[in-house]
CSV table of C-alpha atoms and ligand atoms in Angstrom, one decimal:
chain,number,residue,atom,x,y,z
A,1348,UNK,CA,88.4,107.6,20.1
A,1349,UNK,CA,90.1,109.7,22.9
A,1350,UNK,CA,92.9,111.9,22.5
A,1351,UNK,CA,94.6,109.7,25.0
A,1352,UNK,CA,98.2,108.6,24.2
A,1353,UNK,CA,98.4,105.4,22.5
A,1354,UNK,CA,99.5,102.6,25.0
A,1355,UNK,CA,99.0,99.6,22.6
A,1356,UNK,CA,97.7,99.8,19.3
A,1357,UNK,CA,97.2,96.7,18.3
A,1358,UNK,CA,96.4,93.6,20.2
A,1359,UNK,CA,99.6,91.9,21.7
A,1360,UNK,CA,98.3,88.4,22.0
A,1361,UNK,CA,96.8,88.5,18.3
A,1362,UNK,CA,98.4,91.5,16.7
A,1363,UNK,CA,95.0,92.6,15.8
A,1364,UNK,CA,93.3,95.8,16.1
A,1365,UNK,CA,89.4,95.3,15.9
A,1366,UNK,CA,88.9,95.7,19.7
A,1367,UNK,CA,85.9,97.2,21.3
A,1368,UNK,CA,85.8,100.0,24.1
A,1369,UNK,CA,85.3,98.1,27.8
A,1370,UNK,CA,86.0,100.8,30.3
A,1371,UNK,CA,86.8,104.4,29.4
A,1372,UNK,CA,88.1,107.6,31.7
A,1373,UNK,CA,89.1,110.8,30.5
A,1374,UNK,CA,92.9,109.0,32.1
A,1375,UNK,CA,92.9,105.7,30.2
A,1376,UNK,CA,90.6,103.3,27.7
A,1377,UNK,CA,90.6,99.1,28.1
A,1378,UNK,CA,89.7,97.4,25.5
A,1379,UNK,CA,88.6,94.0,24.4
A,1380,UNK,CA,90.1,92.5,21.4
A,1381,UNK,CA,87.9,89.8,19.4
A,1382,UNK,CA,90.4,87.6,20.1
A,1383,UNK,CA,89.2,87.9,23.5
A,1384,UNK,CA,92.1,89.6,25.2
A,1385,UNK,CA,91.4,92.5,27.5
A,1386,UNK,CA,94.0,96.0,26.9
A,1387,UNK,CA,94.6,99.2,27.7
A,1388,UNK,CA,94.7,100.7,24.1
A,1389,UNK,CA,95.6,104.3,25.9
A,1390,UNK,CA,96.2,106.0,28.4
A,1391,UNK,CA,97.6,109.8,29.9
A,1392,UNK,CA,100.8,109.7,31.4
A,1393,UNK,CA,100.4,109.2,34.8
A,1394,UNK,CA,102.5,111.6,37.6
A,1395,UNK,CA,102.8,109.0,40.1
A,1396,UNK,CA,104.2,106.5,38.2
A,1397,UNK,CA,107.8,106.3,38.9
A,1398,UNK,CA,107.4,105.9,42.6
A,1399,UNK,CA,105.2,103.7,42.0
A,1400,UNK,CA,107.1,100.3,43.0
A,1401,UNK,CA,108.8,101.8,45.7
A,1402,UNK,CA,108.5,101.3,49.2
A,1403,UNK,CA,105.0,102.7,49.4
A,1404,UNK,CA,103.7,99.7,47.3
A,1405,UNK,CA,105.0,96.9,49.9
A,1406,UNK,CA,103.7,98.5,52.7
A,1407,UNK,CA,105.0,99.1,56.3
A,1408,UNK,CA,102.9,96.1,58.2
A,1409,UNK,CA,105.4,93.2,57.6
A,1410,UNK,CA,108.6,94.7,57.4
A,1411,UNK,CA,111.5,94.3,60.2
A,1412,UNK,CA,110.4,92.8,63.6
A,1413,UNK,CA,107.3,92.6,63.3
A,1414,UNK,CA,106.1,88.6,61.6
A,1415,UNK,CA,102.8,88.7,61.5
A,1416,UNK,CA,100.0,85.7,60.7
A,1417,UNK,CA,99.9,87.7,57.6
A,1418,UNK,CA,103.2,87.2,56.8
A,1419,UNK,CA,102.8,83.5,57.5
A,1420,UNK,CA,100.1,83.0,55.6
A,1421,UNK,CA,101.6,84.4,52.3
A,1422,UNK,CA,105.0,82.0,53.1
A,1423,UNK,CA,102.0,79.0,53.3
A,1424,UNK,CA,100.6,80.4,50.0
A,1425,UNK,CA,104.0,80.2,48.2
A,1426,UNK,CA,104.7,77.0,49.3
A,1427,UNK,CA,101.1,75.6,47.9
A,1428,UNK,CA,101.9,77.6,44.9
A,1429,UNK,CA,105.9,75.9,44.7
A,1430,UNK,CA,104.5,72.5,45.4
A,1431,UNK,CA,101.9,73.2,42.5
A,1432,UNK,CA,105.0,73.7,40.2
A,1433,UNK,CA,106.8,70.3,41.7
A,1434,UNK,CA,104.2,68.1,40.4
A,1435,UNK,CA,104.9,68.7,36.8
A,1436,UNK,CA,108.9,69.9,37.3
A,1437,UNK,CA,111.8,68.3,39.1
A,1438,UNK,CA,113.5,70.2,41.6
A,1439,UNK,CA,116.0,72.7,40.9
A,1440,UNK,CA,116.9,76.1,41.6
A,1441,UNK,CA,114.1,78.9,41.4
A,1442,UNK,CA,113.8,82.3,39.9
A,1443,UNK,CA,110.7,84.2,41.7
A,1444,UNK,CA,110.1,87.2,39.7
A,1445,UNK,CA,108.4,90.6,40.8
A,1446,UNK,CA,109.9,88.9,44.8
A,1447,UNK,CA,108.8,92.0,46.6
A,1448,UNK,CA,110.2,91.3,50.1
A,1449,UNK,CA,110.6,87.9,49.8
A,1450,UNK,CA,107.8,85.8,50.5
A,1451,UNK,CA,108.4,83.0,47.6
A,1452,UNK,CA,112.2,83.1,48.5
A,1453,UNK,CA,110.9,82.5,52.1
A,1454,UNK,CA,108.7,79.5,50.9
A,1455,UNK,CA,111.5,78.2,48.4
A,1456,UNK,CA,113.9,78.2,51.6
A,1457,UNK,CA,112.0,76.0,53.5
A,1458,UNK,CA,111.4,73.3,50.8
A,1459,UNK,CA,114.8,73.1,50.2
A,1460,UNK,CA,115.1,74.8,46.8
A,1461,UNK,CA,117.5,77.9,45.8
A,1462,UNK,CA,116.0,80.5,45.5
A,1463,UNK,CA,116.7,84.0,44.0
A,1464,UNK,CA,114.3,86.8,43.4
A,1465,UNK,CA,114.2,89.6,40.9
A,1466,UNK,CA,112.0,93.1,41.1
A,1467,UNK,CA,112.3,96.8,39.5
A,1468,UNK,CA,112.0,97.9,42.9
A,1469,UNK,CA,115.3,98.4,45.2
A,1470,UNK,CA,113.4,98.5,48.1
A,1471,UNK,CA,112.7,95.4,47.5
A,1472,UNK,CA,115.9,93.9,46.5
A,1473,UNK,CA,117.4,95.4,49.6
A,1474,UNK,CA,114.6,93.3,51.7
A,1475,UNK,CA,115.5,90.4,50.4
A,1476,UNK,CA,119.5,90.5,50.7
A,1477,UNK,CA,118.6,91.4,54.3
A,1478,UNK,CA,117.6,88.1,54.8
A,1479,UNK,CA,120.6,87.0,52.7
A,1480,UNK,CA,118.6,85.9,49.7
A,1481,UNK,CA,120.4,86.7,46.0
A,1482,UNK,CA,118.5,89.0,44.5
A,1483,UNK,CA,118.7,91.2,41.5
A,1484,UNK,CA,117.1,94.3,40.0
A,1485,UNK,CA,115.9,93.6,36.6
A,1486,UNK,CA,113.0,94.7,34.1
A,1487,UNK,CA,110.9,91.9,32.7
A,1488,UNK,CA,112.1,92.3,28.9
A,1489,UNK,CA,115.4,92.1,30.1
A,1490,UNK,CA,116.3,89.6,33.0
A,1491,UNK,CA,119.8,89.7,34.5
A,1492,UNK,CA,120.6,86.1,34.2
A,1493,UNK,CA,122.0,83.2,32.3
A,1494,UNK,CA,120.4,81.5,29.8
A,1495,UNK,CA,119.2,78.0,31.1
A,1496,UNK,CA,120.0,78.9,34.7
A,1497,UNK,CA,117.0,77.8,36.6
A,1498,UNK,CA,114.6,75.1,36.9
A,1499,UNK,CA,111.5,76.9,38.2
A,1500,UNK,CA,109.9,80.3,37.6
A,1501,UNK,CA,107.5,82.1,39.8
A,1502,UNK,CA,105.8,85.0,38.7
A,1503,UNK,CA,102.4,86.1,40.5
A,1504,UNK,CA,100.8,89.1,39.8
A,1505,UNK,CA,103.4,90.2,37.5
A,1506,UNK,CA,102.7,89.8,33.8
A,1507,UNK,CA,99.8,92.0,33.9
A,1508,UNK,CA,102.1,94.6,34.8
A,1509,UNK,CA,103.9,95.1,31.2
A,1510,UNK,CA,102.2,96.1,28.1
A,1511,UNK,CA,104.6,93.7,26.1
A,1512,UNK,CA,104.1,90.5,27.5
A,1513,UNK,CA,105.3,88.2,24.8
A,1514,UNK,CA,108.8,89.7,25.8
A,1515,UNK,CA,108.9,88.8,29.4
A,1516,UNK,CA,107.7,85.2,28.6
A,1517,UNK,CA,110.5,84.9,25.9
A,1518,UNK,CA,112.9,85.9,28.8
A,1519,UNK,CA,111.0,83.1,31.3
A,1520,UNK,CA,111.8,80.7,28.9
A,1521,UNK,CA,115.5,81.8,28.1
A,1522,UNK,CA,116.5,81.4,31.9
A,1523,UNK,CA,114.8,78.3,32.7
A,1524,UNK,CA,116.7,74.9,31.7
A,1525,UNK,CA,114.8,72.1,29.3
A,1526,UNK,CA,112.3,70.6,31.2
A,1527,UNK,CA,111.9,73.5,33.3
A,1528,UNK,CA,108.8,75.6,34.2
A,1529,UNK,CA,106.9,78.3,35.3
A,1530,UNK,CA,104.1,78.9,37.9
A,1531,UNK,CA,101.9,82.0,37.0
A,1532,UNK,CA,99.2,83.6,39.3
A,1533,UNK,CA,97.5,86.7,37.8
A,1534,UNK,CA,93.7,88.2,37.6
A,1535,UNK,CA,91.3,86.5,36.2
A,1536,UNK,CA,89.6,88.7,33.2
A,1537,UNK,CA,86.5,86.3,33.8
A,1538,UNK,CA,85.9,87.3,37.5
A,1539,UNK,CA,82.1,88.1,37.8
A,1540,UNK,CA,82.5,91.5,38.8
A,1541,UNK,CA,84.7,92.9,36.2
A,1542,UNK,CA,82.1,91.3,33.9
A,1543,UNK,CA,78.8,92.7,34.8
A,1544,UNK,CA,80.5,96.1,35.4
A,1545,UNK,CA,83.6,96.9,33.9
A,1546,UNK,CA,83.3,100.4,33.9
A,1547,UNK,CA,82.8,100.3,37.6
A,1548,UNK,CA,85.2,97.5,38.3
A,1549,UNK,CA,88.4,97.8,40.2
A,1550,UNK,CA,90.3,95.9,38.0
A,1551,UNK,CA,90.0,98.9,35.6
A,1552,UNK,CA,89.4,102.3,37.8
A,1553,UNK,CA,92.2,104.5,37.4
A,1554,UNK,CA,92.0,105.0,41.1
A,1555,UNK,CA,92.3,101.3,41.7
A,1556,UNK,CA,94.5,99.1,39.3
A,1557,UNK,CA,93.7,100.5,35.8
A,1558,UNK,CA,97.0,102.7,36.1
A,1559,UNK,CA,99.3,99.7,37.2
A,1560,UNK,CA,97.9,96.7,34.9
A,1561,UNK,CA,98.3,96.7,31.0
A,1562,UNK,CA,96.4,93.4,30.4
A,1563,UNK,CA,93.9,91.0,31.9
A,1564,UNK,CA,94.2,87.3,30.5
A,1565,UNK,CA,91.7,84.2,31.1
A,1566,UNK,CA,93.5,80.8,31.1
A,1567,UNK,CA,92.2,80.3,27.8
A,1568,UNK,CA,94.0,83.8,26.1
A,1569,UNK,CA,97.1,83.2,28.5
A,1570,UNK,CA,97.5,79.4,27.3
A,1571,UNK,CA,97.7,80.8,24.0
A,1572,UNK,CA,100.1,83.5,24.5
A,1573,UNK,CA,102.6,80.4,25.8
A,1574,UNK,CA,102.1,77.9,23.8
A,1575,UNK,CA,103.0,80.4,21.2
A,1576,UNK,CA,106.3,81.1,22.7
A,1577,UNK,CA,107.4,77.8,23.3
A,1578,UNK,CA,105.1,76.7,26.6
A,1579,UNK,CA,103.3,73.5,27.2
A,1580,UNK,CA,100.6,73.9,30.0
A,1581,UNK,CA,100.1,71.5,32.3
A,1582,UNK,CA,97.9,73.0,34.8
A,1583,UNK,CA,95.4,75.3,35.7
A,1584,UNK,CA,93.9,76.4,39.1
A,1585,UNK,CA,95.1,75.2,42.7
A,1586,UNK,CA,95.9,71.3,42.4
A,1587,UNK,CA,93.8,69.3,45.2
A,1588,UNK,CA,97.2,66.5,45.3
A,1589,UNK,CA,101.2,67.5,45.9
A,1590,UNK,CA,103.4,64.5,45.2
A,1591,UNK,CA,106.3,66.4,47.2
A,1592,UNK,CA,104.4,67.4,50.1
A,1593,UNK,CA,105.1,65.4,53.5
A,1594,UNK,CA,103.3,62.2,53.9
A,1595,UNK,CA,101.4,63.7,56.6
A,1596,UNK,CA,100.0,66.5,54.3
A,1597,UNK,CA,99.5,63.7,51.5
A,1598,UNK,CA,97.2,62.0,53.9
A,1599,UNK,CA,95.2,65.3,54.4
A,1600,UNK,CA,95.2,66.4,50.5
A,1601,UNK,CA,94.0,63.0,49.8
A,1602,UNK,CA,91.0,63.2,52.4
A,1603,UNK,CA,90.1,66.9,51.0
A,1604,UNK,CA,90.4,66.5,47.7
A,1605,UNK,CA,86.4,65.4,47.1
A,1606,UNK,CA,85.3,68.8,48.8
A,1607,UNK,CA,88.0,70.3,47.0
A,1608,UNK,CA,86.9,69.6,43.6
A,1609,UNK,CA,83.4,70.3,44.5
A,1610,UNK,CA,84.8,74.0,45.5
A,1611,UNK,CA,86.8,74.4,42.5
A,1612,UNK,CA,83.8,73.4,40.2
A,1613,UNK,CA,81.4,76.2,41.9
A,1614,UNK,CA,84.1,78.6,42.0
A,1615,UNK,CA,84.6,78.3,38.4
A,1616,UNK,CA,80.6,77.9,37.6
A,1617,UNK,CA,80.1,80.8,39.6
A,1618,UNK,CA,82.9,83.0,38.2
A,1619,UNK,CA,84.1,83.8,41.5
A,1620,UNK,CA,87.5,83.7,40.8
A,1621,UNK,CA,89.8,87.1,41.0
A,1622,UNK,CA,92.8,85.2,40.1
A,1623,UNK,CA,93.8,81.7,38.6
A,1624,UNK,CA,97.1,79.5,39.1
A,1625,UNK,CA,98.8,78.2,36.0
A,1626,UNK,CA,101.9,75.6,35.5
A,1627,UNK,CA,103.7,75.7,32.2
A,1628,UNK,CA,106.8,73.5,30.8
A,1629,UNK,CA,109.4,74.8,28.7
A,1630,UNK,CA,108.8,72.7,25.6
A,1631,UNK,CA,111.4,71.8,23.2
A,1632,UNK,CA,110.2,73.5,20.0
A,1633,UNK,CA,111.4,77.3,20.2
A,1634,UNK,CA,109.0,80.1,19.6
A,1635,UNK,CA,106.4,79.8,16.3
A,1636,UNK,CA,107.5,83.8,15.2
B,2114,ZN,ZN1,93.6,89.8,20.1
């Protein structure tokens, strides 16, 4: 054992704490509960950590007047990820947190939804009032809105982020209404790479993402973590069919969706995969604890 600061001493999916070391560095330790869940058990403070989510993190590429394809593309990726969320939830207003500058919000515009974003950084909040999008500050464990006040939830590449993660999704499923739901995208702990070489691996270098991310989930362990808290899922990975697309689009989805599949199947055979797409409803039975 290190003499590193304890970051989470026992497992927060299980509450257990036989886990075995993954990836150590003199900064931090990951490791691997036998429940399967991957943590960072501890970990030095880190200097640069309260700047982190500030405007450095977003970037200077796709701010103001410049839109570029990239800027497009994420937009398109939103929308893909919304429509995911459509299939299994009726419209309604949407919640995207950890917005950034807005991408989601963008995305929800366009399909007609209401959209309003949440993020720890003001940078970010800023960006997206800009474009005259509500948007609030907040922290994960403690969302700034009303109970029942939304229909959908977005949150990509966010719940690694917290080292209590059983908190934020209590607070998902506070603000969404009955029937609502929740589209997650987040790494995937089974991606080849991180496998083979953890200690190596970028998902756990302190130089790369081993500072910023607490946990790493597959869609078994994160399944488990929401059913607990009152979550039915309903989908995993990028669905091949959108019932609320355009016709047009349906035509196409229904022509791709073979190939798809195919894709889909090698991609999971192959472990390929650095992050995975999962839908979740709001069931009616509260929490288990
Ligand atoms: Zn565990």
């Amino acid at each position: 054992m290190s003499s590193q600061p304890i970051v989470l001493a026992a497992c927060p999916l299980c509450g257990g704490s036989q886990a075995r070391e993954l990836a150590v560095y003199p900064e931090l330790t990951w490791v691997r509960c036998e429940c399967s869940l991957i943590y960072k058990r501890s970990e030095q403070p880190d200097p640069a950590a309260a700047e982190f989510y500030e405007s450095g993190y977003f970037g200077a590429g796709d701010q103001g007047r410049r839109y570029t394809q990239r800027t497009r593309r994420r937009i398109q990726k939103s929308r893909n990820q919304i429509l995911d969320l459509l299939n299994h939830v009726e419209p309604g207003p949407l919640l995207d947190i950890g917005c950034s500058v807005g991408y989601t919000l963008r995305a929800a515009r366009e399909l007609g939804l209401a959209p309003t974003g949440s993020d720890l950084s003001q940078y970010a909040i800023q960006a997206c009032r800009d474009q005259g999008f509500r948007a609030e500050r907040g922290e994960l464990s403690q969302l700034p809105f009303a109970e029942g006040e939304f229909g959908l939830v977005t949150m990509k590449h966010v719940l690694e982020h917290t080292a209590d993660p059983r908190a934020a999704v209590r607070e998902v499923r506070r603000v969404l209404r009955p029937g609502g739901g929740v589209f997650i995208a987040i790494p995937h702990a089974g991606y080849r790479k991180a496998v083979a070489a953890p200690q190596a691996s970028r998902y756990y270098l302190p130089s790369a993402h081993g500072r910023e991310h607490f946990v790493y989930y597959t869609p078994q362990t994160l399944t488990r973590l929401l059913e607990q808290e009152g979550f039915r899922v309903v989908a995993v990975n990028p669905q091949l069919l959108h019932r609320r697309a355009s016709l047009l689009r349906r035509a196409g989805e229904c022509l791709l969706a073979p190939l798809r599949a195919v894709a889909q199947r090698l991609a999971d055979g192959l472990q390929v995969r650095k992050e995975f797409w999962l839908v979740a409803v709001r069931t009616e039975t509260p929490p288990v604890s």
